[in-house]
PDB file of C-alpha atoms in Angstrom:
ATOM      1  CA  MET A 323     109.438 132.637 118.395  1.00  0.00           C
ATOM      2  CA  MET A 324     106.437 130.929 116.870  1.00  0.00           C
ATOM      3  CA  GLU A 325     108.303 130.476 113.590  1.00  0.00           C
ATOM      4  CA  THR A 326     111.294 128.949 115.336  1.00  0.00           C
ATOM      5  CA  ALA A 327     109.056 126.433 117.088  1.00  0.00           C
ATOM      6  CA  LEU A 328     107.292 125.600 113.801  1.00  0.00           C
ATOM      7  CA  THR A 329     110.636 125.220 112.036  1.00  0.00           C
ATOM      8  CA  PHE A 330     111.781 122.761 114.669  1.00  0.00           C
ATOM      9  CA  VAL A 331     108.530 120.767 114.531  1.00  0.00           C
ATOM     10  CA  PHE A 332     108.558 120.537 110.724  1.00  0.00           C
ATOM     11  CA  ALA A 333     112.272 119.635 110.659  1.00  0.00           C
ATOM     12  CA  VAL A 334     111.693 116.782 113.108  1.00  0.00           C
ATOM     13  CA  GLY A 335     108.653 115.715 111.075  1.00  0.00           C
ATOM     14  CA  ALA A 336     110.625 115.608 107.820  1.00  0.00           C
ATOM     15  CA  LEU A 337     113.412 113.560 109.409  1.00  0.00           C
ATOM     16  CA  ALA A 338     110.942 111.142 110.997  1.00  0.00           C
ATOM     17  CA  ALA A 339     109.153 110.692 107.661  1.00  0.00           C
ATOM     18  CA  ALA A 340     112.477 109.986 105.919  1.00  0.00           C
ATOM     19  CA  ALA A 341     113.290 107.359 108.550  1.00  0.00           C
ATOM     20  CA  ALA A 342     109.829 105.822 108.091  1.00  0.00           C
ATOM     21  CA  MET A 343     110.463 105.651 104.334  1.00  0.00           C
ATOM     22  CA  LEU A 344     113.616 103.626 104.922  1.00  0.00           C
ATOM     23  CA  ILE A 345     111.856 101.183 107.235  1.00  0.00           C
ATOM     24  CA  ALA A 346     108.421 100.758 105.630  1.00  0.00           C
ATOM     25  CA  ARG A 347     107.823  97.547 103.725  1.00  0.00           C
ATOM     26  CA  HIS A 348     104.821  98.362 101.545  1.00  0.00           C
ATOM     27  CA  PRO A 349     105.481 100.884  98.711  1.00  0.00           C
ATOM     28  CA  MET A 350     102.223 102.643  99.536  1.00  0.00           C
ATOM     29  CA  ARG A 351     103.482 103.353 103.055  1.00  0.00           C
ATOM     30  CA  VAL A 352     106.746 104.637 101.591  1.00  0.00           C
ATOM     31  CA  ALA A 353     104.751 106.931  99.295  1.00  0.00           C
ATOM     32  CA  LEU A 354     102.621 108.243 102.162  1.00  0.00           C
ATOM     33  CA  ALA A 355     105.736 108.839 104.293  1.00  0.00           C
ATOM     34  CA  LEU A 356     107.235 110.755 101.361  1.00  0.00           C
ATOM     35  CA  VAL A 357     104.065 112.847 101.135  1.00  0.00           C
ATOM     36  CA  VAL A 358     104.425 113.641 104.848  1.00  0.00           C
ATOM     37  CA  ALA A 359     108.084 114.589 104.327  1.00  0.00           C
ATOM     38  CA  MET A 360     107.154 116.873 101.423  1.00  0.00           C
ATOM     39  CA  LEU A 361     104.366 118.530 103.407  1.00  0.00           C
ATOM     40  CA  CYS A 362     106.787 119.084 106.307  1.00  0.00           C
ATOM     41  CA  LEU A 363     109.235 120.683 103.868  1.00  0.00           C
ATOM     42  CA  ALA A 364     106.447 122.903 102.540  1.00  0.00           C
ATOM     43  CA  GLY A 365     105.764 123.930 106.142  1.00  0.00           C
ATOM     44  CA  LEU A 366     109.471 124.710 106.574  1.00  0.00           C
ATOM     45  CA  TYR A 367     109.440 126.882 103.454  1.00  0.00           C
ATOM     46  CA  ALA A 368     106.359 128.711 104.704  1.00  0.00           C
ATOM     47  CA  ALA A 369     107.969 129.217 108.127  1.00  0.00           C
ATOM     48  CA  LEU A 370     110.998 130.690 106.345  1.00  0.00           C
ATOM     49  CA  GLY A 371     108.706 133.143 104.555  1.00  0.00           C
ATOM     50  CA  VAL A 372     109.280 131.681 101.071  1.00  0.00           C
ATOM     51  CA  HIS A 373     105.599 131.175 100.415  1.00  0.00           C
ATOM     52  CA  VAL A 374     105.813 130.775  96.637  1.00  0.00           C
ATOM     53  CA  ILE A 375     107.978 127.693  96.901  1.00  0.00           C
ATOM     54  CA  ALA A 376     105.801 126.281  99.691  1.00  0.00           C
ATOM     55  CA  VAL A 377     102.735 126.535  97.437  1.00  0.00           C
ATOM     56  CA  PHE A 378     104.600 124.999  94.494  1.00  0.00           C
ATOM     57  CA  GLN A 379     105.854 122.210  96.725  1.00  0.00           C
ATOM     58  CA  VAL A 380     102.307 121.241  97.685  1.00  0.00           C
ATOM     59  CA  LEU A 381     100.882 121.766  94.190  1.00  0.00           C
ATOM     60  CA  ILE A 382     103.540 120.101  92.058  1.00  0.00           C
ATOM     61  CA  TYR A 383     105.190 117.565  94.351  1.00  0.00           C
ATOM     62  CA  VAL A 384     102.310 116.408  96.516  1.00  0.00           C
ATOM     63  CA  GLY A 385      99.481 117.254  94.144  1.00  0.00           C
ATOM     64  CA  ALA A 386     100.924 115.970  90.886  1.00  0.00           C
ATOM     65  CA  ILE A 387     103.999 113.772  91.288  1.00  0.00           C
ATOM     66  CA  MET A 388     103.004 111.843  94.398  1.00  0.00           C
ATOM     67  CA  VAL A 389      99.411 111.344  93.290  1.00  0.00           C
ATOM     68  CA  PHE A 390     100.814 109.885  90.065  1.00  0.00           C
ATOM     69  CA  MET A 391     103.109 107.635  92.094  1.00  0.00           C
ATOM     70  CA  VAL A 392     100.287 106.423  94.357  1.00  0.00           C
ATOM     71  CA  TYR A 393      98.165 105.741  91.291  1.00  0.00           C
ATOM     72  CA  VAL A 394     100.899 103.569  89.763  1.00  0.00           C
ATOM     73  CA  ILE A 395     101.370 101.668  93.038  1.00  0.00           C
ATOM     74  CA  MET A 396      97.658 100.877  92.986  1.00  0.00           C
ATOM     75  CA  LEU A 397      97.949  99.691  89.359  1.00  0.00           C
ATOM     76  CA  LEU A 398     100.783  97.248  90.031  1.00  0.00           C
ATOM     77  CA  ASP A 399     100.985  94.129  92.127  1.00  0.00           C
ATOM     78  CA  VAL A 400     103.581  95.106  94.696  1.00  0.00           C
ATOM     79  CA  ARG A 401     103.610  91.905  96.751  1.00  0.00           C
ATOM     80  CA  ASP A 402     106.530  90.260  94.956  1.00  0.00           C
ATOM     81  CA  SER A 403     110.019  89.253  96.097  1.00  0.00           C
ATOM     82  CA  SER A 404     110.928  92.881  96.811  1.00  0.00           C
ATOM     83  CA  PHE A 405     108.080  92.911  99.339  1.00  0.00           C
ATOM     84  CA  THR A 406     109.355  90.002 101.407  1.00  0.00           C
ATOM     85  CA  GLY A 407     113.002  91.155 101.313  1.00  0.00           C
ATOM     86  CA  ARG A 408     113.166  94.902 101.545  1.00  0.00           C
ATOM     87  CA  TYR A 409     116.907  95.420 101.408  1.00  0.00           C
ATOM     88  CA  SER A 410     119.530  94.405  98.875  1.00  0.00           C
ATOM     89  CA  ALA A 411     122.874  92.824  99.749  1.00  0.00           C
ATOM     90  CA  LEU A 412     124.445  96.294  99.726  1.00  0.00           C
ATOM     91  CA  LEU A 413     122.782  97.259 103.017  1.00  0.00           C
ATOM     92  CA  ALA A 414     125.891  97.302 105.241  1.00  0.00           C
ATOM     93  CA  PRO A 415     128.304  99.119 102.863  1.00  0.00           C
ATOM     94  CA  ALA A 416     125.601 101.585 101.820  1.00  0.00           C
ATOM     95  CA  LEU A 417     124.801 102.305 105.468  1.00  0.00           C
ATOM     96  CA  VAL A 418     128.475 102.998 106.193  1.00  0.00           C
ATOM     97  CA  GLY A 419     128.791 105.176 103.077  1.00  0.00           C
ATOM     98  CA  ALA A 420     125.644 107.219 103.712  1.00  0.00           C
ATOM     99  CA  LEU A 421     126.489 107.731 107.388  1.00  0.00           C
ATOM    100  CA  THR A 422     130.003 108.866 106.451  1.00  0.00           C
ATOM    101  CA  LEU A 423     128.624 111.297 103.868  1.00  0.00           C
ATOM    102  CA  ALA A 424     126.040 112.657 106.309  1.00  0.00           C
ATOM    103  CA  ALA A 425     128.631 113.013 109.082  1.00  0.00           C
ATOM    104  CA  VAL A 426     131.149 114.819 106.866  1.00  0.00           C
ATOM    105  CA  LEU A 427     128.567 117.247 105.451  1.00  0.00           C
ATOM    106  CA  PHE A 428     127.065 117.712 108.919  1.00  0.00           C
ATOM    107  CA  PHE A 429     130.400 118.747 110.422  1.00  0.00           C
ATOM    108  CA  ILE A 430     131.050 121.088 107.494  1.00  0.00           C
ATOM    109  CA  VAL A 431     127.679 122.724 108.108  1.00  0.00           C
ATOM    110  CA  VAL A 432     128.147 122.982 111.868  1.00  0.00           C
ATOM    111  CA  ASP A 433     131.770 124.143 111.718  1.00  0.00           C
ATOM    112  CA  GLY A 434     131.137 126.630 108.933  1.00  0.00           C
ATOM    113  CA  GLN A 435     130.613 130.329 109.274  1.00  0.00           C
ATOM    114  CA  PRO A 436     127.305 131.212 110.933  1.00  0.00           C
ATOM    115  CA  GLY A 437     126.651 133.326 107.860  1.00  0.00           C
ATOM    116  CA  ARG A 438     124.381 136.309 107.763  1.00  0.00           C
ATOM    117  CA  SER A 439     121.590 134.647 109.662  1.00  0.00           C
ATOM    118  CA  ALA A 440     122.555 136.622 112.770  1.00  0.00           C
ATOM    119  CA  ALA A 441     120.424 139.421 111.281  1.00  0.00           C
ATOM    120  CA  PRO A 442     117.734 137.416 109.515  1.00  0.00           C
ATOM    121  CA  PRO A 443     116.158 139.144 106.517  1.00  0.00           C
ATOM    122  CA  THR A 444     112.497 138.811 107.370  1.00  0.00           C
ATOM    123  CA  THR A 445     111.350 139.863 103.901  1.00  0.00           C
ATOM    124  CA  VAL A 446     108.354 137.823 102.901  1.00  0.00           C
ATOM    125  CA  PHE A 447     109.013 136.284  99.546  1.00  0.00           C
ATOM    126  CA  GLY A 448     105.841 137.073  97.616  1.00  0.00           C
ATOM    127  CA  VAL A 449     104.465 135.902  94.303  1.00  0.00           C
ATOM    128  CA  GLN A 450     105.001 139.341  92.781  1.00  0.00           C
ATOM    129  CA  ALA A 451     108.744 139.488  93.389  1.00  0.00           C
ATOM    130  CA  PHE A 452     109.156 135.928  92.216  1.00  0.00           C
ATOM    131  CA  SER A 453     107.157 136.270  88.996  1.00  0.00           C
ATOM    132  CA  THR A 454     108.666 139.623  88.070  1.00  0.00           C
ATOM    133  CA  ALA A 455     112.163 138.223  88.404  1.00  0.00           C
ATOM    134  CA  PHE A 456     111.179 134.970  86.777  1.00  0.00           C
ATOM    135  CA  LEU A 457     109.679 136.439  83.615  1.00  0.00           C
ATOM    136  CA  ASN A 458     112.063 139.386  83.289  1.00  0.00           C
ATOM    137  CA  GLU A 459     115.437 137.839  84.037  1.00  0.00           C
ATOM    138  CA  TYR A 460     114.857 134.146  83.578  1.00  0.00           C
ATOM    139  CA  TRP A 461     112.498 134.047  80.587  1.00  0.00           C
ATOM    140  CA  LEU A 462     114.976 131.990  78.555  1.00  0.00           C
ATOM    141  CA  HIS A 463     115.075 129.323  81.279  1.00  0.00           C
ATOM    142  CA  PHE A 464     111.289 129.367  81.358  1.00  0.00           C
ATOM    143  CA  GLU A 465     111.129 128.670  77.625  1.00  0.00           C
ATOM    144  CA  LEU A 466     113.799 125.969  77.873  1.00  0.00           C
ATOM    145  CA  VAL A 467     111.827 124.336  80.665  1.00  0.00           C
ATOM    146  CA  SER A 468     108.744 124.190  78.467  1.00  0.00           C
ATOM    147  CA  VAL A 469     110.856 122.529  75.750  1.00  0.00           C
ATOM    148  CA  LEU A 470     112.088 120.029  78.358  1.00  0.00           C
ATOM    149  CA  LEU A 471     108.521 119.222  79.388  1.00  0.00           C
ATOM    150  CA  VAL A 472     107.436 118.688  75.779  1.00  0.00           C
ATOM    151  CA  ALA A 473     110.455 116.439  75.236  1.00  0.00           C
ATOM    152  CA  ALA A 474     109.516 114.452  78.352  1.00  0.00           C
ATOM    153  CA  VAL A 475     105.945 113.978  77.151  1.00  0.00           C
ATOM    154  CA  VAL A 476     107.129 112.889  73.686  1.00  0.00           C
ATOM    155  CA  ALA A 477     109.619 110.488  75.290  1.00  0.00           C
ATOM    156  CA  ALA A 478     106.925 109.004  77.532  1.00  0.00           C
ATOM    157  CA  ILE A 479     104.644 108.439  74.538  1.00  0.00           C
ATOM    158  CA  ALA A 480     107.540 106.929  72.564  1.00  0.00           C
ATOM    159  CA  VAL A 481     108.356 104.523  75.405  1.00  0.00           C
ATOM    160  CA  VAL A 482     104.740 103.373  75.646  1.00  0.00           C
ATOM    161  CA  LYS A 483     104.425 102.980  71.858  1.00  0.00           C
ATOM    162  CA  LEU A 484     107.659 100.999  71.702  1.00  0.00           C
ATOM    163  CA  GLY A 485     106.439  98.716  74.463  1.00  0.00           C
ATOM    164  CA  SER A 486     103.098  98.059  72.788  1.00  0.00           C
ATOM    165  CA  ARG A 487     104.813  97.355  69.437  1.00  0.00           C
ATOM    166  CA  ARG A 488     107.188  94.870  71.105  1.00  0.00           C
ATOM    167  CA  ARG A 489     104.246  92.996  72.561  1.00  0.00           C
ATOM    168  CA  GLY A 490     102.686  92.942  69.096  1.00  0.00           C
TER     169      GLY A 490
ATOM    170  CA  MET B  33     123.633 125.817 116.134  1.00  0.00           C
ATOM    171  CA  ASP B  34     121.429 128.522 114.634  1.00  0.00           C
ATOM    172  CA  LYS B  35     118.378 128.170 112.425  1.00  0.00           C
ATOM    173  CA  THR B  36     120.259 128.185 109.119  1.00  0.00           C
ATOM    174  CA  GLN B  37     122.615 125.482 110.297  1.00  0.00           C
ATOM    175  CA  LEU B  38     119.681 123.417 111.546  1.00  0.00           C
ATOM    176  CA  LEU B  39     117.970 123.632 108.145  1.00  0.00           C
ATOM    177  CA  LEU B  40     121.174 122.799 106.285  1.00  0.00           C
ATOM    178  CA  ALA B  41     121.744 119.838 108.591  1.00  0.00           C
ATOM    179  CA  VAL B  42     118.200 118.617 107.878  1.00  0.00           C
ATOM    180  CA  SER B  43     118.829 118.941 104.145  1.00  0.00           C
ATOM    181  CA  VAL B  44     122.077 116.976 104.475  1.00  0.00           C
ATOM    182  CA  VAL B  45     120.355 114.192 106.385  1.00  0.00           C
ATOM    183  CA  LEU B  46     117.494 114.059 103.862  1.00  0.00           C
ATOM    184  CA  PHE B  47     119.969 113.818 100.984  1.00  0.00           C
ATOM    185  CA  ALA B  48     121.935 111.030 102.710  1.00  0.00           C
ATOM    186  CA  ALA B  49     118.718 109.146 103.539  1.00  0.00           C
ATOM    187  CA  GLY B  50     117.599 109.406  99.917  1.00  0.00           C
ATOM    188  CA  LEU B  51     120.945 108.153  98.656  1.00  0.00           C
ATOM    189  CA  LEU B  52     120.873 105.282 101.151  1.00  0.00           C
ATOM    190  CA  GLY B  53     117.355 104.357 100.078  1.00  0.00           C
ATOM    191  CA  VAL B  54     118.248 104.321  96.377  1.00  0.00           C
ATOM    192  CA  ILE B  55     121.107 101.924  97.094  1.00  0.00           C
ATOM    193  CA  VAL B  56     119.557  99.553  99.620  1.00  0.00           C
ATOM    194  CA  ARG B  57     115.913  99.163  98.607  1.00  0.00           C
ATOM    195  CA  ARG B  58     114.990  96.517  96.035  1.00  0.00           C
ATOM    196  CA  ASN B  59     111.683  97.862  94.752  1.00  0.00           C
ATOM    197  CA  VAL B  60     112.031 100.064  91.649  1.00  0.00           C
ATOM    198  CA  LEU B  61     109.150 102.358  92.568  1.00  0.00           C
ATOM    199  CA  VAL B  62     110.547 102.835  96.076  1.00  0.00           C
ATOM    200  CA  MET B  63     113.921 103.732  94.550  1.00  0.00           C
ATOM    201  CA  LEU B  64     112.206 106.381  92.415  1.00  0.00           C
ATOM    202  CA  MET B  65     110.605 107.834  95.535  1.00  0.00           C
ATOM    203  CA  PHE B  66     113.978 108.020  97.282  1.00  0.00           C
ATOM    204  CA  MET B  67     115.326 109.947  94.277  1.00  0.00           C
ATOM    205  CA  GLU B  68     112.569 112.466  94.914  1.00  0.00           C
ATOM    206  CA  LEU B  69     113.693 112.628  98.544  1.00  0.00           C
ATOM    207  CA  THR B  70     117.252 113.552  97.499  1.00  0.00           C
ATOM    208  CA  LEU B  71     115.875 116.312  95.259  1.00  0.00           C
ATOM    209  CA  ASN B  72     113.807 117.578  98.189  1.00  0.00           C
ATOM    210  CA  GLY B  73     116.886 117.662 100.410  1.00  0.00           C
ATOM    211  CA  VAL B  74     118.743 119.784  97.860  1.00  0.00           C
ATOM    212  CA  ASN B  75     115.700 122.042  97.469  1.00  0.00           C
ATOM    213  CA  LEU B  76     115.678 122.703 101.205  1.00  0.00           C
ATOM    214  CA  SER B  77     119.269 123.944 101.126  1.00  0.00           C
ATOM    215  CA  LEU B  78     118.507 126.095  98.066  1.00  0.00           C
ATOM    216  CA  VAL B  79     115.508 127.684  99.779  1.00  0.00           C
ATOM    217  CA  THR B  80     117.536 128.286 102.944  1.00  0.00           C
ATOM    218  CA  PHE B  81     120.250 130.091 100.994  1.00  0.00           C
ATOM    219  CA  THR B  82     117.639 132.035  99.011  1.00  0.00           C
ATOM    220  CA  GLN B  83     116.004 133.286 102.160  1.00  0.00           C
ATOM    221  CA  GLN B  84     119.371 134.160 103.659  1.00  0.00           C
ATOM    222  CA  ALA B  85     120.597 136.068 100.595  1.00  0.00           C
ATOM    223  CA  GLY B  86     117.249 137.732  99.884  1.00  0.00           C
ATOM    224  CA  THR B  87     117.474 137.157  96.123  1.00  0.00           C
ATOM    225  CA  THR B  88     115.109 135.352  93.749  1.00  0.00           C
ATOM    226  CA  ALA B  89     117.759 133.306  91.917  1.00  0.00           C
ATOM    227  CA  GLY B  90     117.562 130.375  94.312  1.00  0.00           C
ATOM    228  CA  ALA B  91     113.773 130.282  94.176  1.00  0.00           C
ATOM    229  CA  VAL B  92     113.903 130.161  90.378  1.00  0.00           C
ATOM    230  CA  LEU B  93     116.409 127.312  90.609  1.00  0.00           C
ATOM    231  CA  VAL B  94     114.072 125.433  92.972  1.00  0.00           C
ATOM    232  CA  PHE B  95     111.249 125.917  90.460  1.00  0.00           C
ATOM    233  CA  LEU B  96     113.451 124.466  87.712  1.00  0.00           C
ATOM    234  CA  VAL B  97     114.245 121.488  89.961  1.00  0.00           C
ATOM    235  CA  PHE B  98     110.485 120.940  90.360  1.00  0.00           C
ATOM    236  CA  VAL B  99     110.091 120.816  86.593  1.00  0.00           C
ATOM    237  CA  VAL B 100     113.025 118.460  86.171  1.00  0.00           C
ATOM    238  CA  ALA B 101     111.539 116.174  88.840  1.00  0.00           C
ATOM    239  CA  ALA B 102     108.193 116.198  87.036  1.00  0.00           C
ATOM    240  CA  ALA B 103     109.856 115.339  83.716  1.00  0.00           C
ATOM    241  CA  GLU B 104     111.888 112.591  85.379  1.00  0.00           C
ATOM    242  CA  VAL B 105     108.778 110.992  86.863  1.00  0.00           C
ATOM    243  CA  ALA B 106     106.881 111.352  83.576  1.00  0.00           C
ATOM    244  CA  ILE B 107     109.516 109.254  81.792  1.00  0.00           C
ATOM    245  CA  ALA B 108     110.488 106.906  84.623  1.00  0.00           C
ATOM    246  CA  ILE B 109     106.969 105.725  85.445  1.00  0.00           C
ATOM    247  CA  PRO B 110     106.155 104.404  81.917  1.00  0.00           C
ATOM    248  CA  ILE B 111     109.521 102.627  81.872  1.00  0.00           C
ATOM    249  CA  VAL B 112     108.790 101.032  85.249  1.00  0.00           C
ATOM    250  CA  LEU B 113     105.307 100.033  84.088  1.00  0.00           C
ATOM    251  CA  LEU B 114     106.691  98.386  80.943  1.00  0.00           C
ATOM    252  CA  LEU B 115     109.433  96.630  82.919  1.00  0.00           C
ATOM    253  CA  ALA B 116     106.919  95.360  85.457  1.00  0.00           C
ATOM    254  CA  ARG B 117     104.704  94.087  82.659  1.00  0.00           C
ATOM    255  CA  ALA B 118     107.585  92.419  80.805  1.00  0.00           C
ATOM    256  CA  LYS B 119     109.265  90.786  83.818  1.00  0.00           C
ATOM    257  CA  GLY B 120     106.285  90.405  86.114  1.00  0.00           C
ATOM    258  CA  THR B 121     108.132  91.870  89.082  1.00  0.00           C
ATOM    259  CA  LEU B 122     109.222  95.164  90.599  1.00  0.00           C
ATOM    260  CA  ASP B 123     112.266  93.555  92.197  1.00  0.00           C
ATOM    261  CA  LEU B 124     115.603  94.761  90.877  1.00  0.00           C
ATOM    262  CA  ALA B 125     116.924  91.185  91.055  1.00  0.00           C
ATOM    263  CA  GLY B 126     114.479  90.319  88.276  1.00  0.00           C
ATOM    264  CA  TYR B 127     116.150  92.750  85.891  1.00  0.00           C
ATOM    265  CA  ARG B 128     119.578  91.078  85.929  1.00  0.00           C
ATOM    266  CA  ASP B 129     119.474  90.483  82.161  1.00  0.00           C
ATOM    267  CA  LEU B 130     119.551  94.245  81.570  1.00  0.00           C
ATOM    268  CA  LYS B 131     123.202  94.166  82.597  1.00  0.00           C
ATOM    269  CA  GLY B 132     125.383  94.812  79.535  1.00  0.00           C
TER     270      GLY B 132
END
């Protein structure tokens, strides 16, 4: 009962934060609304019993990615022409398109089979099960991911070097 | 509407909101943040299905999405910084000359 109530609260919180992101003018407010949305999602994951992902959500998304984003917003002057006019000329068609997409997917979800959630598996998804599966079955993916991260770091350095060489 | 359907509906709405934000907003950094919102919407559906099926595959996939998001931000932010320094603006309208 408690978990159902928490799920509802966090779901409403995530939706409200997404709406605030669309409306907010200052990029810092958008970033803070996104942090709220991510924390609400972490709460949803925890209410579902998938604690590993909830911890990773807070650590990686909120702790690393969003802090990086906030830092960059503070570095840049954000009060330019995109501050006075928030929306591009595509506002009306994009609104129609996104609402159509959301409506279609929503009806698919609601009309679909209720699934197996009638008897909810209340197994708590612990670190042990996750890491055993991760390093036994998915070790190749783990290694590939580390290669991807190294490639990303090298690419970031290359971009910065190229930019500084262009400027002379 | 049961709990699974509620969570899937939330993930659908988050994905649509992220897509809408990427298209309509003019600030490059804000567009990046909306891309993160779409990834979060997909993650929510993955976690819901993982919990329903009781397997670890979905959780591993969510972890991989985290890493991809981190790599994406690590490359996108330097590009945005260089663009902002070169053009003096974060407005997409200022980058018209990038069009091929």
